[in-house]
Amino acid sequence: MEIMNALALLSNYLVVPALAYGSQLALGALGVTLVYGILRFSNFAHGELMAFGTMAVILMTWFLQAQGISFGALPTELLALPVGILATVVLALGTDRVVYRFHRSKKSQPVIFLIASLAVMFFYSGLTRFIIGTADRNMGDDGARFIFTAREFKEWSGLDEGIALRTTQGITVVVTLVCVVALFWFLNRTRAGKSMRAYSDNEDLALLSGVNPERVVLIAWILAAALATVAGTMYGLDKTFKPFIYLQLLLPIFASAIVGGLGSPVGAVAGGFVIAFSEITVTFAYKRVLTYIMPGDNVPDGLVQLLSTEYKFAVSFVILVVVLLVRPTGIFKGQSV
Amino acid sequence: MSFLLGKDMTGGYGAADILHACTIGVERGEIAVVVGPNGAGKSTAMKAVFGMLELRSGQVTMDGEDITSLSPQARVQKGMGFVPQTNNVFRSMSVEENLEMGAFIRTDDPSGTMAQVFDLFPILKQKRNQPAGELSGGQRQQVAVGRALMTQPKVLMLDEPTAGVSPIVMDELFDRIIEIARSGIAILMVEQNAKQALNIADKGYVLAQGANLYTDTGEALLNDPDVRKAFLGG
Ligand SMILES: Nc1ncnc2c1ncn2[C@@H]1O[C@H](COP(=O)(O)OP(=O)(O)OP(=O)(O)O)[C@@H](O)[C@H]1O
Ligand SMILES: [Mg+2]
């Protein structure tokens, strides 16, 4: 029983949150990796694109709520998602038209694109704050809060420790699963998806085969914007919407994409979970778990926490540095950075 | 006039010209081979014929039509297939997907052509689901040639199709290339193994420093003492 309690405790505070956080990182990293694979630059504006998308979803949610429309047990944000995606796609395509297309026609170096994306990042961040302000916004305040609560779990299992599953966590995992399956189906089974993989693999040969580069770029932006909106909304639903948080998310998202192998969609998903689980296992306080599995007085005094939560971003950073030194192409052999 | 002809082509990658009034071409159903030392401009000449190089002067014609200003993609539509010297497969994609990408511009059903390619290169059928990057050098070249055949080209251009393969695999590839030529496709290829290639060539071009040094039938070049001494190792 003690072992079961320890496992329940670990699941509640480590596994479930890491699954949700890992899903959010995976969605974010997929967008980064797609843009890298097709346009061949690290898009630093991706975090702010997520912020913009989430903002669009929030505005649409408010509108729906004002009309008295809700989504039953599910948060209204899910209903607003398609509109948010549409707005974000328009923004991404507009940006490509105004900024990146010029550099493509000039065949600019990747580093020029990267610097341009920094400028775009500042523009997006200003735009988002200009529209919705800088304050925190609560998301997911309608619908059921829990799929099951800790108390329900305790009664059901008879354990001292409960596992709670919040609706937003469940939604995050399910939505991620749907997005990933749909994306992989698209990339592996459709003509357009195959042409994107071909273009990412070998640009010259793809051009010789008659692949239209502008079309591939267009699809890449649509997918990246959609994924960014979903990722940002899931993160906001799980926590709250703070405009600045998406800039901070950029590091773990890039770490995920690079750990998995830049340009590799499978890698982005794997990388997201590697980073999420590392971050949370390293900053988790094991004290209470140990009290269940260690006899009596042997339990240490402190929190038994490797690293305080304030330093969680250092975890992604360390993993990133180690991967770049040891295996720059990442787990799934993406392009070397 | 040849079926496909790059005539008096002059041009390069930047300010300096690499090609100097270089001419290469091929007839329907025949094999033409381009040989010459490293850096002679063989690959550059092939790229020029395929439209991947801006020409300062000279023309490229196919079946009597001037195609000098066409893009490579438009030339594919006209019936040209090209297998570049390097990076000529999609490494992360399966053999079958490589062939599908070869047929990307086709609007009809390419499955018949794919069956023909599998008949020509049975090993590819066996490895159809394997990523092309995991195949041996010889098999990868077969994928590259197969990919180019998927558009049912009238002329196939090959840049060193036997680079880095064993002599046995080379003979095997040459047999397949002869087979392709017999089916009526014109073959213009660059070869490092000059002797063997000229042996199967109807026509041969010896290039040096971007210009034609010798042009004759394959047999005549093989028997020319000057060519033998300078390019075929005696
Ligand atoms: N992309 C390029 N940009 C600039 N110069 C190039 C480029 N490719 C080739 N060259 C130069 O053009 C000249 C001819 O090269 P090319 O590749 O055509 O020779 P090649 O006969 O095919 O040689 P090899 O037998 O090694 O394949 C060389 O001096 C080479 O350095
Ligand atoms: Mg060459």
Coordinates of C-alpha atoms and ligand atoms in Angstrom, one line a residue:
Chain A
M1 CA 0.0 0.0 0.0
E2 CA 2.8 2.4 0.9
I3 CA 4.3 1.8 -2.6
M4 CA 0.9 2.5 -4.2
N5 CA 0.6 5.7 -2.2
A6 CA 4.1 6.8 -3.4
L7 CA 3.1 6.1 -7.0
A8 CA -0.2 7.9 -6.7
L9 CA 1.7 10.9 -5.2
L10 CA 4.2 10.8 -8.1
S11 CA 1.5 10.5 -10.7
N12 CA -0.5 13.4 -9.3
Y13 CA 2.4 15.9 -8.9
L14 CA 4.8 14.7 -11.5
V15 CA 3.5 12.4 -14.3
V16 CA 0.1 14.1 -15.0
P17 CA 1.6 17.7 -15.0
A18 CA 4.5 16.5 -17.1
L19 CA 2.3 14.8 -19.6
A20 CA 0.2 18.0 -20.0
Y21 CA 3.3 20.3 -20.1
G22 CA 5.1 17.9 -22.5
S23 CA 2.1 18.0 -24.8
Q24 CA 2.2 21.8 -24.9
L25 CA 5.9 21.8 -25.6
A26 CA 5.5 19.2 -28.3
L27 CA 2.9 21.3 -30.0
G28 CA 5.1 24.3 -29.8
A29 CA 8.2 22.4 -31.0
L30 CA 6.3 21.0 -33.9
G31 CA 5.7 24.5 -35.2
V32 CA 9.3 25.5 -34.7
T33 CA 10.6 22.3 -36.4
L34 CA 8.2 22.7 -39.4
V35 CA 9.3 26.2 -40.1
Y36 CA 12.9 25.2 -39.7
G37 CA 12.5 22.2 -42.0
I38 CA 10.9 24.3 -44.8
L39 CA 12.2 27.8 -44.4
R40 CA 15.5 26.8 -42.8
F41 CA 15.7 29.3 -40.0
S42 CA 14.9 29.2 -36.2
N43 CA 11.8 31.3 -35.9
F44 CA 12.2 33.2 -32.6
A45 CA 8.8 34.8 -33.1
H46 CA 7.1 31.4 -32.5
G47 CA 6.5 32.1 -28.8
E48 CA 4.8 35.4 -29.5
L49 CA 2.8 33.8 -32.3
M50 CA 1.5 31.4 -29.6
A51 CA 0.6 34.5 -27.5
F52 CA -1.2 36.2 -30.3
G53 CA -3.2 33.0 -31.1
T54 CA -4.1 32.5 -27.5
M55 CA -5.3 36.1 -27.3
A56 CA -7.4 35.7 -30.4
V57 CA -9.0 32.6 -28.8
I58 CA -9.7 34.5 -25.6
L59 CA -11.3 37.4 -27.5
M60 CA -13.5 35.0 -29.4
T61 CA -14.4 33.2 -26.1
W62 CA -15.5 36.4 -24.6
F63 CA -17.6 37.1 -27.6
L64 CA -19.2 33.6 -27.4
Q65 CA -19.8 33.9 -23.7
A66 CA -21.4 37.3 -24.2
Q67 CA -23.8 35.6 -26.7
G68 CA -24.6 33.1 -24.0
I69 CA -23.0 30.3 -26.0
S70 CA -21.1 27.6 -24.0
F71 CA -19.7 24.1 -24.7
G72 CA -21.3 22.1 -21.9
A73 CA -18.7 20.4 -19.7
L74 CA -15.9 21.6 -21.9
P75 CA -14.4 25.1 -21.8
T76 CA -15.7 27.6 -24.4
E77 CA -12.1 28.2 -25.6
L78 CA -12.4 24.9 -27.6
L79 CA -15.3 26.4 -29.6
A80 CA -13.3 29.6 -30.1
L81 CA -10.2 27.7 -31.3
P82 CA -11.0 27.6 -35.0
V83 CA -11.5 31.4 -35.1
G84 CA -8.2 31.9 -33.2
I85 CA -6.4 29.7 -35.6
L86 CA -7.8 31.6 -38.6
A87 CA -6.7 34.9 -37.2
T88 CA -3.2 33.5 -36.4
V89 CA -2.9 32.0 -39.9
V90 CA -3.7 35.4 -41.4
L91 CA -1.1 37.1 -39.2
A92 CA 1.6 34.5 -40.1
L93 CA 0.9 34.7 -43.8
G94 CA 0.8 38.5 -43.7
T95 CA 4.2 38.4 -42.0
D96 CA 5.6 36.1 -44.6
R97 CA 4.3 38.3 -47.3
V98 CA 5.8 41.5 -45.8
V99 CA 9.0 40.2 -44.2
Y100 CA 10.2 36.7 -45.2
R101 CA 9.2 36.6 -48.9
F102 CA 11.5 39.5 -49.6
H103 CA 14.4 37.6 -48.0
R104 CA 13.6 34.5 -49.9
S105 CA 13.7 36.3 -53.2
K106 CA 17.1 37.7 -52.2
K107 CA 18.2 34.2 -51.0
S108 CA 19.3 35.7 -47.7
Q109 CA 21.4 33.7 -45.3
P110 CA 19.5 31.8 -42.5
V111 CA 21.0 34.2 -39.9
I112 CA 19.3 37.2 -41.7
F113 CA 16.0 35.3 -41.4
L114 CA 16.7 34.7 -37.7
I115 CA 17.3 38.3 -37.0
A116 CA 14.2 39.3 -39.0
S117 CA 12.2 36.8 -36.8
L118 CA 13.5 38.6 -33.7
A119 CA 12.1 41.9 -35.1
V120 CA 8.8 40.1 -35.8
M121 CA 8.8 38.7 -32.3
F122 CA 8.9 42.3 -30.8
F123 CA 6.2 43.4 -33.2
Y124 CA 3.9 40.5 -32.3
S125 CA 4.6 41.0 -28.6
G126 CA 3.6 44.7 -28.9
L127 CA 0.6 43.8 -31.0
T128 CA -0.7 41.3 -28.4
R129 CA -0.2 43.7 -25.5
F130 CA -1.7 46.5 -27.5
I131 CA -4.9 44.6 -28.1
I132 CA -5.5 42.7 -24.9
G133 CA -3.2 44.5 -22.4
T134 CA -0.5 43.2 -20.1
A135 CA -2.7 41.7 -17.3
D136 CA -3.2 38.1 -16.5
R137 CA -6.4 36.5 -18.0
N138 CA -8.0 33.4 -16.6
M139 CA -8.9 30.8 -19.1
G140 CA -11.2 27.8 -19.0
D141 CA -13.5 29.4 -16.3
D142 CA -16.6 27.6 -17.6
G143 CA -17.1 23.9 -18.1
A144 CA -16.3 21.2 -15.5
R145 CA -13.1 21.7 -13.6
F146 CA -12.2 18.1 -13.0
I147 CA -12.5 14.9 -15.0
F148 CA -12.0 13.3 -11.5
T149 CA -10.9 14.9 -8.3
A150 CA -8.3 13.7 -5.8
R151 CA -11.1 12.8 -3.3
E152 CA -13.1 10.8 -5.9
F153 CA -9.9 8.9 -6.7
K154 CA -9.2 8.2 -3.0
E155 CA -12.7 6.9 -2.4
W156 CA -12.4 4.8 -5.5
S157 CA -8.9 3.3 -4.8
G158 CA -8.9 3.4 -1.0
L159 CA -5.5 5.1 -1.0
D160 CA -4.3 7.9 1.3
E161 CA -3.0 9.8 -1.7
G162 CA -5.3 10.9 -4.5
I163 CA -4.8 11.6 -8.2
A164 CA -6.7 14.5 -9.7
L165 CA -7.1 15.0 -13.4
R166 CA -8.2 18.5 -14.4
T167 CA -10.3 18.9 -17.5
T168 CA -7.7 21.1 -19.0
Q169 CA -5.0 18.5 -18.5
G170 CA -7.2 15.9 -20.1
I171 CA -8.1 18.2 -23.0
T172 CA -4.4 19.1 -23.5
V173 CA -3.4 15.5 -23.9
V174 CA -6.3 14.5 -26.1
V175 CA -6.0 17.6 -28.4
T176 CA -2.3 17.0 -28.7
L177 CA -2.8 13.4 -29.7
V178 CA -5.4 14.5 -32.3
C179 CA -3.1 17.2 -33.7
V180 CA -0.1 14.9 -33.9
V181 CA -1.9 12.0 -35.5
A182 CA -3.5 14.4 -38.0
L183 CA -0.2 16.1 -38.8
F184 CA 1.6 12.8 -39.3
W185 CA -1.2 11.5 -41.5
F186 CA -0.9 14.7 -43.5
L187 CA 2.9 14.5 -43.9
N188 CA 3.1 10.8 -44.6
R189 CA 0.0 10.1 -46.6
T190 CA -1.0 13.1 -48.7
R191 CA 0.7 14.4 -51.8
A192 CA 1.1 17.9 -50.3
G193 CA 2.6 16.4 -47.1
K194 CA 5.0 14.3 -49.1
S195 CA 6.1 17.3 -51.1
M196 CA 6.8 19.1 -47.9
R197 CA 9.0 16.3 -46.6
A198 CA 10.8 16.1 -49.9
Y199 CA 11.4 19.9 -49.9
S200 CA 12.7 19.7 -46.3
D201 CA 14.9 16.7 -47.2
N202 CA 16.5 17.9 -50.4
E203 CA 15.4 21.3 -51.7
D204 CA 17.1 21.1 -55.1
L205 CA 15.8 17.7 -56.0
A206 CA 12.3 18.7 -54.9
L207 CA 12.5 21.7 -57.2
L208 CA 13.6 19.4 -60.0
S209 CA 10.6 17.2 -59.3
G210 CA 8.3 20.1 -59.8
V211 CA 7.5 21.0 -56.2
N212 CA 6.4 24.6 -56.0
P213 CA 8.4 26.2 -53.2
E214 CA 5.9 29.1 -52.4
R215 CA 3.2 26.5 -51.9
V216 CA 5.3 24.5 -49.5
V217 CA 6.1 27.6 -47.6
L218 CA 2.4 28.6 -47.5
I219 CA 1.4 25.2 -46.0
A220 CA 4.3 25.4 -43.5
W221 CA 3.0 28.7 -42.2
I222 CA -0.6 27.6 -42.0
L223 CA 0.5 24.5 -40.0
A224 CA 2.9 26.5 -37.8
A225 CA 0.2 29.1 -37.0
A226 CA -2.4 26.5 -36.2
L227 CA -0.1 24.5 -34.0
A228 CA 1.1 27.7 -32.2
T229 CA -2.5 28.7 -31.5
V230 CA -3.4 25.3 -30.1
A231 CA -0.2 25.1 -28.1
G232 CA -0.7 28.5 -26.6
T233 CA -4.3 27.9 -25.8
M234 CA -3.6 24.6 -24.1
Y235 CA -0.9 26.2 -22.0
G236 CA -3.2 29.1 -21.1
L237 CA -6.0 26.7 -20.2
D238 CA -3.7 24.6 -18.1
K239 CA -2.1 27.7 -16.3
T240 CA -3.3 31.2 -17.1
F241 CA -2.7 33.6 -19.9
K242 CA 0.2 35.9 -19.2
P243 CA 1.5 37.7 -22.3
F244 CA 5.1 37.5 -21.2
I245 CA 5.0 33.8 -20.4
Y246 CA 5.2 32.8 -24.0
L247 CA 8.6 34.5 -24.4
Q248 CA 9.9 32.3 -21.5
L249 CA 8.4 29.3 -23.1
L250 CA 10.6 29.8 -26.2
L251 CA 13.6 28.3 -24.5
P252 CA 12.0 24.9 -23.5
I253 CA 10.3 24.8 -26.9
F254 CA 13.5 25.3 -28.8
A255 CA 15.3 22.9 -26.5
S256 CA 12.5 20.3 -27.3
A257 CA 12.9 20.8 -31.1
I258 CA 16.7 20.6 -30.9
V259 CA 16.8 17.7 -28.5
G260 CA 14.5 15.8 -30.9
G261 CA 16.4 16.9 -34.0
L262 CA 15.5 20.2 -35.7
G263 CA 13.3 19.5 -38.8
S264 CA 12.1 16.1 -37.5
P265 CA 8.4 16.1 -36.4
V266 CA 8.8 12.8 -34.5
G267 CA 11.8 14.4 -32.7
A268 CA 9.8 17.5 -31.7
V269 CA 7.2 15.4 -30.0
A270 CA 9.7 13.2 -28.2
G271 CA 11.8 16.3 -27.3
G272 CA 8.8 18.0 -25.8
F273 CA 8.3 15.1 -23.4
V274 CA 12.0 14.7 -22.6
I275 CA 12.2 18.4 -21.6
A276 CA 9.0 18.4 -19.7
F277 CA 9.8 15.2 -17.7
S278 CA 13.4 16.4 -17.0
E279 CA 12.2 19.8 -15.9
I280 CA 9.6 18.4 -13.5
T281 CA 11.6 15.5 -12.1
V282 CA 14.6 17.7 -11.3
T283 CA 12.5 20.4 -9.6
F284 CA 10.1 18.0 -7.8
A285 CA 10.3 17.7 -4.0
Y286 CA 10.6 14.0 -3.2
K287 CA 10.2 14.3 0.6
R288 CA 6.7 13.0 0.8
V289 CA 7.3 10.2 -1.6
L290 CA 10.2 9.1 0.5
T291 CA 8.2 9.1 3.7
Y292 CA 6.1 6.3 2.1
I293 CA 8.9 4.1 0.9
M294 CA 11.6 4.7 3.5
P295 CA 11.3 3.2 6.9
G296 CA 10.8 5.6 9.9
D297 CA 13.7 7.8 10.8
N298 CA 15.7 7.5 7.6
V299 CA 13.7 10.1 5.8
P300 CA 16.0 13.2 5.1
D301 CA 15.1 16.5 6.7
G302 CA 15.0 18.8 3.6
L303 CA 12.5 18.9 0.7
V304 CA 14.7 16.4 -1.2
Q305 CA 14.5 18.7 -4.3
L306 CA 17.4 18.7 -6.7
L307 CA 16.8 22.2 -7.9
S308 CA 14.3 24.8 -6.8
T309 CA 11.5 25.5 -9.2
E310 CA 12.7 29.0 -10.0
Y311 CA 15.6 27.4 -11.8
K312 CA 13.4 25.1 -14.0
F313 CA 14.5 27.0 -17.2
A314 CA 18.1 26.1 -16.4
V315 CA 17.1 22.5 -17.0
S316 CA 16.2 23.0 -20.6
F317 CA 19.3 25.1 -21.0
V318 CA 21.6 22.5 -19.6
I319 CA 20.0 19.7 -21.8
L320 CA 20.3 22.0 -24.8
V321 CA 24.0 22.6 -24.3
V322 CA 24.7 19.0 -23.7
V323 CA 22.8 17.9 -26.8
L324 CA 24.5 20.6 -28.9
L325 CA 27.9 19.4 -27.7
V326 CA 27.3 15.6 -27.8
R327 CA 24.8 15.1 -30.6
P328 CA 24.0 18.3 -32.5
T329 CA 21.6 16.5 -34.8
G330 CA 19.4 15.5 -31.8
I331 CA 17.8 12.1 -31.0
F332 CA 16.1 11.7 -34.4
K333 CA 18.9 13.0 -36.6
G334 CA 17.5 16.3 -37.7
Q335 CA 19.6 18.9 -39.4
S336 CA 22.7 19.9 -37.5
V337 CA 22.3 23.4 -36.0
Chain B
M1 CA 20.9 18.0 -85.5
S2 CA 20.8 16.0 -82.4
F3 CA 17.6 15.3 -80.5
L4 CA 19.0 17.1 -77.4
L5 CA 21.8 19.5 -78.0
G6 CA 23.6 22.1 -75.9
K7 CA 25.5 24.1 -78.5
D8 CA 28.4 26.4 -78.0
M9 CA 27.4 26.9 -74.3
T10 CA 29.4 29.6 -72.5
G11 CA 28.8 30.5 -68.9
G12 CA 29.6 29.8 -65.2
Y13 CA 28.5 30.3 -61.6
G14 CA 29.7 33.8 -61.2
A15 CA 31.8 36.3 -63.1
A16 CA 34.3 33.7 -64.4
D17 CA 33.1 31.4 -67.2
I18 CA 33.5 27.7 -66.6
L19 CA 32.2 26.5 -70.0
H20 CA 33.8 27.9 -73.2
A21 CA 31.7 27.2 -76.2
C22 CA 31.1 23.7 -75.0
T23 CA 28.8 21.4 -77.1
I24 CA 27.2 18.2 -76.0
G25 CA 24.2 16.3 -77.3
V26 CA 22.5 13.0 -77.9
E27 CA 20.3 11.2 -80.4
R28 CA 17.1 9.3 -79.7
G29 CA 17.8 5.7 -78.4
E30 CA 21.5 6.4 -78.2
I31 CA 24.0 6.7 -75.4
A32 CA 26.3 9.7 -75.4
V33 CA 29.1 9.8 -72.8
V34 CA 31.0 12.9 -71.5
V35 CA 34.4 12.2 -70.0
G36 CA 37.3 14.4 -68.8
P37 CA 39.5 15.1 -65.8
N38 CA 38.1 16.3 -62.5
G39 CA 37.0 19.9 -62.6
A40 CA 36.8 19.8 -66.4
G41 CA 33.2 21.2 -66.3
K42 CA 31.4 18.0 -67.0
S43 CA 28.8 18.5 -64.3
T44 CA 28.5 22.2 -65.2
A45 CA 27.8 21.3 -68.8
M46 CA 25.1 18.9 -67.7
K47 CA 23.5 21.6 -65.5
A48 CA 23.7 24.0 -68.4
V49 CA 21.8 21.6 -70.6
F50 CA 19.2 21.1 -67.9
G51 CA 18.7 24.9 -67.3
M52 CA 20.4 25.1 -63.9
L53 CA 23.0 27.5 -65.1
E54 CA 22.6 30.9 -66.7
L55 CA 24.3 30.8 -70.2
R56 CA 26.0 33.9 -71.5
S57 CA 25.8 32.5 -75.0
G58 CA 24.8 29.3 -76.8
Q59 CA 21.5 27.5 -77.1
V60 CA 19.9 24.3 -75.9
T61 CA 17.5 22.6 -78.3
M62 CA 15.3 19.6 -77.9
D63 CA 13.6 18.0 -80.9
G64 CA 14.4 21.1 -82.9
E65 CA 12.8 23.4 -80.3
D66 CA 14.8 26.1 -78.6
I67 CA 14.5 25.5 -74.8
T68 CA 17.3 27.8 -73.7
S69 CA 15.1 30.0 -71.6
L70 CA 13.0 27.3 -69.9
S71 CA 13.3 26.5 -66.2
P72 CA 14.5 23.1 -65.2
Q73 CA 10.9 22.2 -64.1
A74 CA 9.6 23.2 -67.5
R75 CA 12.2 21.0 -69.1
V76 CA 11.0 18.1 -67.0
Q77 CA 7.6 18.7 -68.4
K78 CA 9.1 18.7 -71.9
G79 CA 10.5 15.2 -71.3
M80 CA 13.9 15.6 -69.7
G81 CA 15.0 13.6 -66.7
F82 CA 18.1 14.5 -64.7
V83 CA 20.0 12.5 -62.1
P84 CA 22.5 14.9 -60.4
Q85 CA 26.0 13.7 -59.3
T86 CA 25.4 14.3 -55.6
N87 CA 22.3 14.4 -53.3
N88 CA 20.2 12.7 -55.9
V89 CA 17.7 10.9 -53.6
F90 CA 15.4 12.0 -50.8
R91 CA 17.4 10.2 -48.0
S92 CA 14.7 10.3 -45.3
M93 CA 11.9 9.1 -47.6
S94 CA 11.2 5.5 -48.6
V95 CA 12.2 4.1 -52.0
E96 CA 8.5 4.1 -53.0
E97 CA 8.1 7.7 -51.9
N98 CA 11.2 8.7 -53.9
L99 CA 9.6 7.2 -57.0
E100 CA 6.3 9.0 -56.2
M101 CA 8.1 12.3 -55.9
G102 CA 9.7 11.6 -59.3
A103 CA 6.1 11.4 -60.7
F104 CA 5.0 14.6 -58.8
I105 CA 4.3 16.6 -61.9
R106 CA 2.3 13.8 -63.6
T107 CA -1.5 14.2 -63.6
D108 CA -2.2 10.6 -64.7
D109 CA -1.7 7.5 -62.6
P110 CA 2.0 6.7 -62.4
S111 CA 1.6 3.2 -61.0
G112 CA 2.3 1.5 -64.3
T113 CA 5.6 3.4 -64.6
M114 CA 6.5 2.4 -61.1
A115 CA 5.9 -1.3 -62.0
Q116 CA 8.3 -0.8 -64.9
V117 CA 10.9 0.7 -62.7
F118 CA 10.6 -2.2 -60.3
D119 CA 11.0 -4.6 -63.2
L120 CA 14.1 -2.8 -64.2
F121 CA 15.5 -2.7 -60.7
P122 CA 14.0 -5.6 -58.8
I123 CA 16.0 -4.9 -55.6
L124 CA 14.0 -1.6 -55.3
K125 CA 10.8 -3.5 -55.1
Q126 CA 12.2 -5.5 -52.2
K127 CA 13.3 -2.4 -50.4
R128 CA 10.3 -0.2 -51.3
N129 CA 9.5 0.7 -47.7
Q130 CA 13.1 1.4 -46.6
P131 CA 14.4 5.0 -46.4
A132 CA 16.7 5.7 -49.4
G133 CA 19.4 7.0 -47.1
E134 CA 19.9 3.5 -45.6
L135 CA 20.6 1.8 -48.9
S136 CA 24.0 0.9 -50.4
G137 CA 25.6 3.3 -52.9
G138 CA 24.6 1.1 -55.9
Q139 CA 21.0 0.8 -54.7
R140 CA 20.8 4.5 -54.1
Q141 CA 21.9 5.2 -57.7
Q142 CA 19.1 2.8 -58.8
V143 CA 16.6 4.9 -56.8
A144 CA 18.0 8.0 -58.3
V145 CA 17.7 6.7 -61.9
G146 CA 14.3 5.2 -61.1
R147 CA 13.1 8.5 -59.7
A148 CA 14.1 10.3 -63.0
L149 CA 12.4 7.6 -65.1
M150 CA 9.0 8.2 -63.3
T151 CA 8.2 11.1 -65.6
Q152 CA 8.6 8.8 -68.6
P153 CA 11.3 11.1 -70.0
K154 CA 12.4 11.1 -73.7
V155 CA 15.9 11.9 -72.6
L156 CA 17.7 10.9 -69.4
M157 CA 20.7 12.8 -68.2
L158 CA 23.0 11.0 -65.7
D159 CA 25.9 12.6 -63.9
E160 CA 28.3 9.8 -62.8
P161 CA 25.7 7.2 -62.1
T162 CA 28.4 4.7 -61.1
A163 CA 30.4 6.9 -58.7
G164 CA 31.5 5.0 -55.6
V165 CA 30.1 1.6 -56.6
S166 CA 32.0 -1.7 -57.0
P167 CA 33.0 -2.9 -60.5
I168 CA 30.3 -5.6 -60.4
V169 CA 27.6 -3.1 -59.5
M170 CA 29.0 -0.8 -62.2
D171 CA 28.6 -3.5 -64.9
E172 CA 25.1 -4.2 -63.7
L173 CA 24.2 -0.5 -63.8
F174 CA 25.6 -0.1 -67.3
D175 CA 23.5 -3.1 -68.4
R176 CA 20.4 -1.4 -67.1
I177 CA 21.3 1.9 -68.8
I178 CA 21.7 0.0 -72.1
E179 CA 18.3 -1.5 -71.5
I180 CA 16.8 2.0 -70.9
A181 CA 18.4 3.3 -74.1
R182 CA 17.0 0.3 -76.1
S183 CA 13.5 1.3 -75.0
G184 CA 14.0 4.5 -77.1
I185 CA 15.2 6.9 -74.4
A186 CA 18.2 9.1 -75.2
I187 CA 20.9 8.9 -72.6
L188 CA 23.4 11.6 -71.9
M189 CA 25.8 10.7 -69.2
V190 CA 29.0 11.8 -67.5
E191 CA 31.3 9.0 -66.5
Q192 CA 34.5 8.7 -64.4
N193 CA 35.1 5.2 -65.7
A194 CA 35.9 6.4 -69.1
K195 CA 36.9 3.2 -70.8
Q196 CA 33.9 1.1 -69.8
A197 CA 31.6 4.0 -70.6
L198 CA 33.0 4.7 -74.0
N199 CA 32.6 1.0 -74.7
I200 CA 28.8 1.3 -74.5
A201 CA 28.7 4.8 -76.0
D202 CA 27.4 5.6 -79.4
K203 CA 29.0 9.0 -79.1
G204 CA 31.7 10.4 -76.8
Y205 CA 32.8 13.9 -75.8
V206 CA 36.1 14.6 -74.1
L207 CA 36.0 17.8 -72.2
A208 CA 39.0 19.7 -70.6
Q209 CA 38.8 23.1 -69.0
G210 CA 35.3 23.7 -70.1
A211 CA 35.9 23.1 -73.8
N212 CA 35.5 20.2 -76.2
L213 CA 38.8 18.5 -76.8
Y214 CA 37.7 15.5 -78.8
T215 CA 34.3 14.5 -80.1
D216 CA 33.7 11.2 -81.9
T217 CA 32.0 7.9 -81.7
G218 CA 32.8 5.9 -78.6
E219 CA 34.7 3.3 -80.5
A220 CA 36.8 5.9 -82.4
L221 CA 37.7 7.7 -79.1
L222 CA 38.7 4.4 -77.5
N223 CA 41.1 3.7 -80.5
D224 CA 42.5 7.2 -80.7
P225 CA 46.1 7.0 -79.3
D226 CA 46.0 10.6 -78.1
V227 CA 42.8 10.1 -76.1
R228 CA 44.1 6.8 -74.8
K229 CA 47.3 8.3 -73.6
A230 CA 45.8 11.4 -72.0
F231 CA 42.5 10.1 -70.6
L232 CA 42.3 6.4 -70.6
G233 CA 45.6 5.5 -68.9
G234 CA 47.4 4.2 -72.1
Ligands
LIG1 N1 28.3 25.6 -57.5 C1 29.5 26.1 -58.0 N2 29.9 27.3 -57.7 C2 31.1 27.8 -58.2 N3 32.0 27.1 -58.9 C3 31.7 25.8 -59.1 C4 30.4 25.2 -58.7 N4 30.4 23.9 -59.0 C5 31.6 23.7 -59.7 N5 32.3 24.8 -59.7 C6 33.6 25.0 -60.4 O1 33.5 24.7 -61.8 C7 34.5 24.0 -62.3 C8 34.0 22.8 -63.0 O2 33.3 21.9 -62.0 P1 32.5 20.7 -62.4 O3 31.8 20.2 -61.2 O4 31.6 21.0 -63.6 O5 33.6 19.6 -62.9 P2 33.4 18.1 -63.2 O6 34.1 17.9 -64.5 O7 32.0 17.7 -63.1 O8 34.3 17.4 -62.1 P3 34.2 16.1 -61.3 O9 34.8 15.0 -62.2 O10 34.9 16.3 -60.0 O11 32.7 15.9 -61.0 C9 35.5 23.6 -61.1 O12 36.5 24.5 -61.2 C10 34.6 23.9 -59.9 O13 35.4 24.4 -58.9
MG2 MG 31.0 16.4 -61.8

